[in-house]
PDB file of C-alpha atoms in Angstrom:
ATOM      1  CA  MET A  75      15.774  -6.256  26.274  1.00 70.00           C
ATOM      2  CA  HIS A  76      16.223  -7.922  22.874  1.00 83.00           C
ATOM      3  CA  ARG A  77      14.111  -7.181  19.824  1.00 89.00           C
ATOM      4  CA  THR A  78      11.904  -9.931  18.439  1.00 95.00           C
ATOM      5  CA  TYR A  79      12.332 -11.124  14.856  1.00 95.00           C
ATOM      6  CA  GLU A  80      10.272 -13.378  12.606  1.00 96.00           C
ATOM      7  CA  VAL A  81      12.059 -15.803  10.267  1.00 96.00           C
ATOM      8  CA  PHE A  82      10.368 -16.602   6.942  1.00 96.00           C
ATOM      9  CA  GLU A  83      10.859 -18.984   4.034  1.00 94.00           C
ATOM     10  CA  VAL A  84       9.526 -17.848   0.655  1.00 89.00           C
ATOM     11  CA  LEU A  85       7.615 -20.726  -0.915  1.00 87.00           C
ATOM     12  CA  PRO A  86       7.859 -21.500  -4.664  1.00 81.00           C
ATOM     13  CA  ASP A  87       4.560 -19.662  -5.259  1.00 80.00           C
ATOM     14  CA  GLY A  88       6.159 -16.495  -3.798  1.00 78.00           C
ATOM     15  CA  SER A  89       4.250 -16.466  -0.525  1.00 86.00           C
ATOM     16  CA  PRO A  90       6.231 -16.094   2.706  1.00 90.00           C
ATOM     17  CA  ARG A  91       5.769 -18.737   5.402  1.00 94.00           C
ATOM     18  CA  ARG A  92       6.727 -17.808   8.955  1.00 95.00           C
ATOM     19  CA  VAL A  93       9.046 -20.501  10.276  1.00 96.00           C
ATOM     20  CA  ASN A  94      10.104 -19.133  13.636  1.00 95.00           C
ATOM     21  CA  VAL A  95       9.960 -16.186  16.027  1.00 96.00           C
ATOM     22  CA  VAL A  96      13.188 -15.478  17.899  1.00 96.00           C
ATOM     23  CA  SER A  97      14.619 -12.894  20.255  1.00 94.00           C
ATOM     24  CA  GLY A  98      17.920 -11.128  19.641  1.00 91.00           C
ATOM     25  CA  LEU A  99      19.746 -10.371  16.415  1.00 88.00           C
ATOM     26  CA  GLU A 100      22.586 -12.870  16.849  1.00 90.00           C
ATOM     27  CA  PHE A 101      20.197 -15.756  17.553  1.00 92.00           C
ATOM     28  CA  THR A 102      18.049 -14.662  14.601  1.00 93.00           C
ATOM     29  CA  LYS A 103      21.112 -14.814  12.365  1.00 92.00           C
ATOM     30  CA  MET A 104      21.882 -18.376  13.512  1.00 93.00           C
ATOM     31  CA  VAL A 105      18.282 -19.523  12.951  1.00 96.00           C
ATOM     32  CA  LEU A 106      18.163 -17.930   9.485  1.00 94.00           C
ATOM     33  CA  GLU A 107      21.497 -19.461   8.449  1.00 93.00           C
ATOM     34  CA  SER A 108      20.281 -22.871   9.604  1.00 95.00           C
ATOM     35  CA  LEU A 109      17.068 -22.508   7.593  1.00 95.00           C
ATOM     36  CA  ALA A 110      18.994 -21.341   4.503  1.00 93.00           C
ATOM     37  CA  ASN A 111      21.211 -24.426   4.718  1.00 94.00           C
ATOM     38  CA  ARG A 112      18.141 -26.711   4.728  1.00 94.00           C
ATOM     39  CA  THR A 113      16.357 -25.165   1.732  1.00 92.00           C
ATOM     40  CA  ASN A 114      17.110 -23.562  -1.615  1.00 89.00           C
ATOM     41  CA  ASN A 115      14.204 -21.146  -1.213  1.00 90.00           C
ATOM     42  CA  GLU A 116      14.726 -17.502  -0.346  1.00 89.00           C
ATOM     43  CA  CYS A 117      14.718 -16.897   3.429  1.00 93.00           C
ATOM     44  CA  PHE A 118      14.519 -13.660   5.390  1.00 92.00           C
ATOM     45  CA  ALA A 119      14.200 -12.256   8.893  1.00 93.00           C
ATOM     46  CA  ALA A 120      12.077  -9.229   9.746  1.00 91.00           C
ATOM     47  CA  ASP A 121      11.599  -7.150  12.866  1.00 91.00           C
ATOM     48  CA  ALA A 122       8.341  -8.399  14.407  1.00 92.00           C
ATOM     49  CA  LYS A 123       7.225  -4.878  15.339  1.00 90.00           C
ATOM     50  CA  THR A 124       8.195  -2.813  12.290  1.00 86.00           C
ATOM     51  CA  ARG A 125       8.185  -5.593   9.636  1.00 85.00           C
ATOM     52  CA  GLN A 126      11.551  -4.214   8.467  1.00 84.00           C
ATOM     53  CA  VAL A 127      13.610  -6.929   6.714  1.00 86.00           C
ATOM     54  CA  VAL A 128      16.977  -7.187   8.476  1.00 86.00           C
ATOM     55  CA  MET A 129      18.571 -10.155   6.712  1.00 87.00           C
ATOM     56  CA  GLN A 130      18.024 -12.257   3.582  1.00 87.00           C
ATOM     57  CA  MET A 131      19.603 -15.488   2.363  1.00 88.00           C
ATOM     58  CA  ASN A 132      19.375 -17.668  -0.760  1.00 86.00           C
ATOM     59  CA  ILE A 133      18.612 -14.659  -2.973  1.00 76.00           C
ATOM     60  CA  THR A 134      19.236 -15.186  -6.691  1.00 67.00           C
ATOM     61  CA  LEU A 135      21.954 -12.817  -7.906  1.00 58.00           C
ATOM     62  CA  ALA A 136      19.865 -11.496 -10.766  1.00 54.00           C
ATOM     63  CA  LYS A 137      16.843 -10.781  -8.570  1.00 61.00           C
ATOM     64  CA  LEU A 138      17.619  -7.224  -7.494  1.00 69.00           C
ATOM     65  CA  ARG A 139      20.246  -4.694  -6.588  1.00 84.00           C
ATOM     66  CA  ARG A 140      20.901  -5.002  -2.884  1.00 88.00           C
ATOM     67  CA  ILE A 141      21.438  -2.145  -0.465  1.00 93.00           C
ATOM     68  CA  PHE A 142      22.500  -2.525   3.164  1.00 94.00           C
ATOM     69  CA  GLN A 143      21.386   0.499   5.178  1.00 95.00           C
ATOM     70  CA  ILE A 144      22.739   1.417   8.602  1.00 94.00           C
ATOM     71  CA  SER A 145      20.345   3.855  10.203  1.00 93.00           C
ATOM     72  CA  TYR A 146      20.578   5.630  13.535  1.00 92.00           C
ATOM     73  CA  ASP A 147      16.967   6.846  13.599  1.00 91.00           C
ATOM     74  CA  GLU A 148      14.399   4.067  13.255  1.00 88.00           C
ATOM     75  CA  ASP A 149      11.622   6.151  11.654  1.00 90.00           C
ATOM     76  CA  VAL A 150      13.924   7.765   9.092  1.00 91.00           C
ATOM     77  CA  GLY A 151      15.483   4.379   8.322  1.00 89.00           C
ATOM     78  CA  LEU A 152      12.075   2.811   7.723  1.00 89.00           C
ATOM     79  CA  ARG A 153      11.005   5.617   5.388  1.00 91.00           C
ATOM     80  CA  ARG A 154      14.284   5.488   3.456  1.00 92.00           C
ATOM     81  CA  ALA A 155      14.052   1.685   3.102  1.00 89.00           C
ATOM     82  CA  GLU A 156      10.462   1.878   1.839  1.00 88.00           C
ATOM     83  CA  LEU A 157      11.411   4.553  -0.685  1.00 89.00           C
ATOM     84  CA  LEU A 158      14.274   2.422  -2.015  1.00 88.00           C
ATOM     85  CA  ARG A 159      12.063  -0.689  -2.166  1.00 84.00           C
ATOM     86  CA  SER A 160       9.428   1.243  -4.111  1.00 81.00           C
ATOM     87  CA  ARG A 161      12.165   1.957  -6.675  1.00 79.00           C
ATOM     88  CA  GLY A 162      12.971  -1.748  -7.055  1.00 77.00           C
ATOM     89  CA  TYR A 163      15.909  -2.191  -4.693  1.00 85.00           C
ATOM     90  CA  GLY A 164      16.320  -4.954  -2.148  1.00 84.00           C
ATOM     91  CA  VAL A 165      17.026  -3.265   1.177  1.00 88.00           C
ATOM     92  CA  ILE A 166      18.348  -4.665   4.429  1.00 88.00           C
ATOM     93  CA  SER A 167      18.138  -2.102   7.201  1.00 89.00           C
ATOM     94  CA  VAL A 168      19.573  -2.162  10.716  1.00 90.00           C
ATOM     95  CA  ILE A 169      19.803   0.307  13.563  1.00 90.00           C
ATOM     96  CA  GLY A 170      23.368   1.098  14.626  1.00 92.00           C
ATOM     97  CA  ASN A 171      26.900  -0.103  13.991  1.00 92.00           C
ATOM     98  CA  GLU A 172      26.835  -3.162  16.248  1.00 91.00           C
ATOM     99  CA  ALA A 173      23.777  -4.668  14.556  1.00 89.00           C
ATOM    100  CA  ALA A 174      25.394  -4.017  11.168  1.00 92.00           C
ATOM    101  CA  LYS A 175      28.596  -5.790  12.168  1.00 92.00           C
ATOM    102  CA  VAL A 176      26.626  -8.807  13.419  1.00 88.00           C
ATOM    103  CA  LEU A 177      24.716  -9.178  10.150  1.00 86.00           C
ATOM    104  CA  LEU A 178      27.682  -8.424   7.912  1.00 89.00           C
ATOM    105  CA  SER A 179      29.767 -11.124   9.579  1.00 85.00           C
ATOM    106  CA  SER A 180      28.128 -13.724   7.311  1.00 78.00           C
ATOM    107  CA  PRO A 181      28.966 -13.624   3.598  1.00 76.00           C
ATOM    108  CA  GLN A 182      26.307 -11.884   1.529  1.00 79.00           C
ATOM    109  CA  ARG A 183      26.454  -9.757  -1.608  1.00 82.00           C
ATOM    110  CA  TYR A 184      25.561  -6.067  -1.489  1.00 89.00           C
ATOM    111  CA  ASP A 185      25.801  -3.423  -4.185  1.00 91.00           C
ATOM    112  CA  LEU A 186      25.788  -0.400  -1.875  1.00 94.00           C
ATOM    113  CA  PHE A 187      26.079   0.476   1.805  1.00 96.00           C
ATOM    114  CA  ILE A 188      24.166   3.531   3.048  1.00 96.00           C
ATOM    115  CA  ILE A 189      25.071   5.099   6.380  1.00 95.00           C
ATOM    116  CA  GLY A 190      22.403   7.343   7.884  1.00 92.00           C
ATOM    117  CA  HIS A 191      22.976  10.883   9.075  1.00 89.00           C
ATOM    118  CA  ALA A 192      21.493  10.801  12.601  1.00 89.00           C
ATOM    119  CA  ALA A 193      24.625   9.619  14.455  1.00 85.00           C
ATOM    120  CA  PRO A 194      27.667  11.688  15.409  1.00 88.00           C
ATOM    121  CA  GLU A 195      30.291  11.997  12.680  1.00 88.00           C
ATOM    122  CA  GLU A 196      32.755   9.853  14.655  1.00 91.00           C
ATOM    123  CA  THR A 197      30.264   6.955  14.795  1.00 90.00           C
ATOM    124  CA  ARG A 198      29.533   7.205  11.084  1.00 90.00           C
ATOM    125  CA  ARG A 199      33.225   7.527  10.172  1.00 92.00           C
ATOM    126  CA  GLU A 200      34.020   4.404  12.238  1.00 93.00           C
ATOM    127  CA  MET A 201      31.442   2.458  10.222  1.00 94.00           C
ATOM    128  CA  VAL A 202      32.725   3.783   6.882  1.00 94.00           C
ATOM    129  CA  ASP A 203      36.267   2.699   7.762  1.00 95.00           C
ATOM    130  CA  TRP A 204      35.065  -0.745   8.892  1.00 94.00           C
ATOM    131  CA  LEU A 205      32.994  -1.257   5.721  1.00 94.00           C
ATOM    132  CA  LYS A 206      35.871  -0.232   3.447  1.00 94.00           C
ATOM    133  CA  THR A 207      38.112  -2.737   5.220  1.00 94.00           C
ATOM    134  CA  GLU A 208      35.587  -5.598   5.203  1.00 92.00           C
ATOM    135  CA  SER A 209      34.074  -5.003   1.738  1.00 91.00           C
ATOM    136  CA  PRO A 210      36.528  -2.908  -0.289  1.00 92.00           C
ATOM    137  CA  ASN A 211      34.719  -3.441  -3.609  1.00 92.00           C
ATOM    138  CA  VAL A 212      31.317  -2.178  -2.421  1.00 93.00           C
ATOM    139  CA  LYS A 213      30.460   1.516  -2.645  1.00 94.00           C
ATOM    140  CA  VAL A 214      29.645   3.368   0.589  1.00 95.00           C
ATOM    141  CA  LEU A 215      27.264   6.331   0.729  1.00 94.00           C
ATOM    142  CA  ALA A 216      27.517   8.215   4.034  1.00 92.00           C
ATOM    143  CA  LEU A 217      24.724  10.773   4.329  1.00 91.00           C
ATOM    144  CA  ASN A 218      25.548  14.142   5.864  1.00 86.00           C
ATOM    145  CA  PRO A 219      23.298  15.767   8.477  1.00 80.00           C
ATOM    146  CA  PRO A 220      20.996  18.454   7.039  1.00 76.00           C
ATOM    147  CA  ASN A 221      22.581  21.344   8.993  1.00 71.00           C
TER     148      ASN A 221
END
């Protein structure tokens, strides 16, 4: 079963306007890219259930520092993303390596990648290696498990 995502365009007055509701991350990415090509306004996709932003396009470079978070525990990922947002960061958060690779296949600028601690070390190490290969100039913070 695929997750449902809402695609939004941010109007010039700053209010988001829902443009579409789609199922599946890959289809969401295609719909968002299509919308971003038709407008100069900021566009984003959010998980319909959690309201977690999973992808943004047409963001002005000076707007905010951008963090891409790969979480393996949805609740912890949501809390971490909200904490970072409350400190002024733009956060894109996904669950798992495959979702991250889908979203990172389109060119976007990030200042930091954060890899959550809830997955086995091998899974996290695989993602670190992939990120360093795909985006060698972006810092990677891999969180260690608490024990």
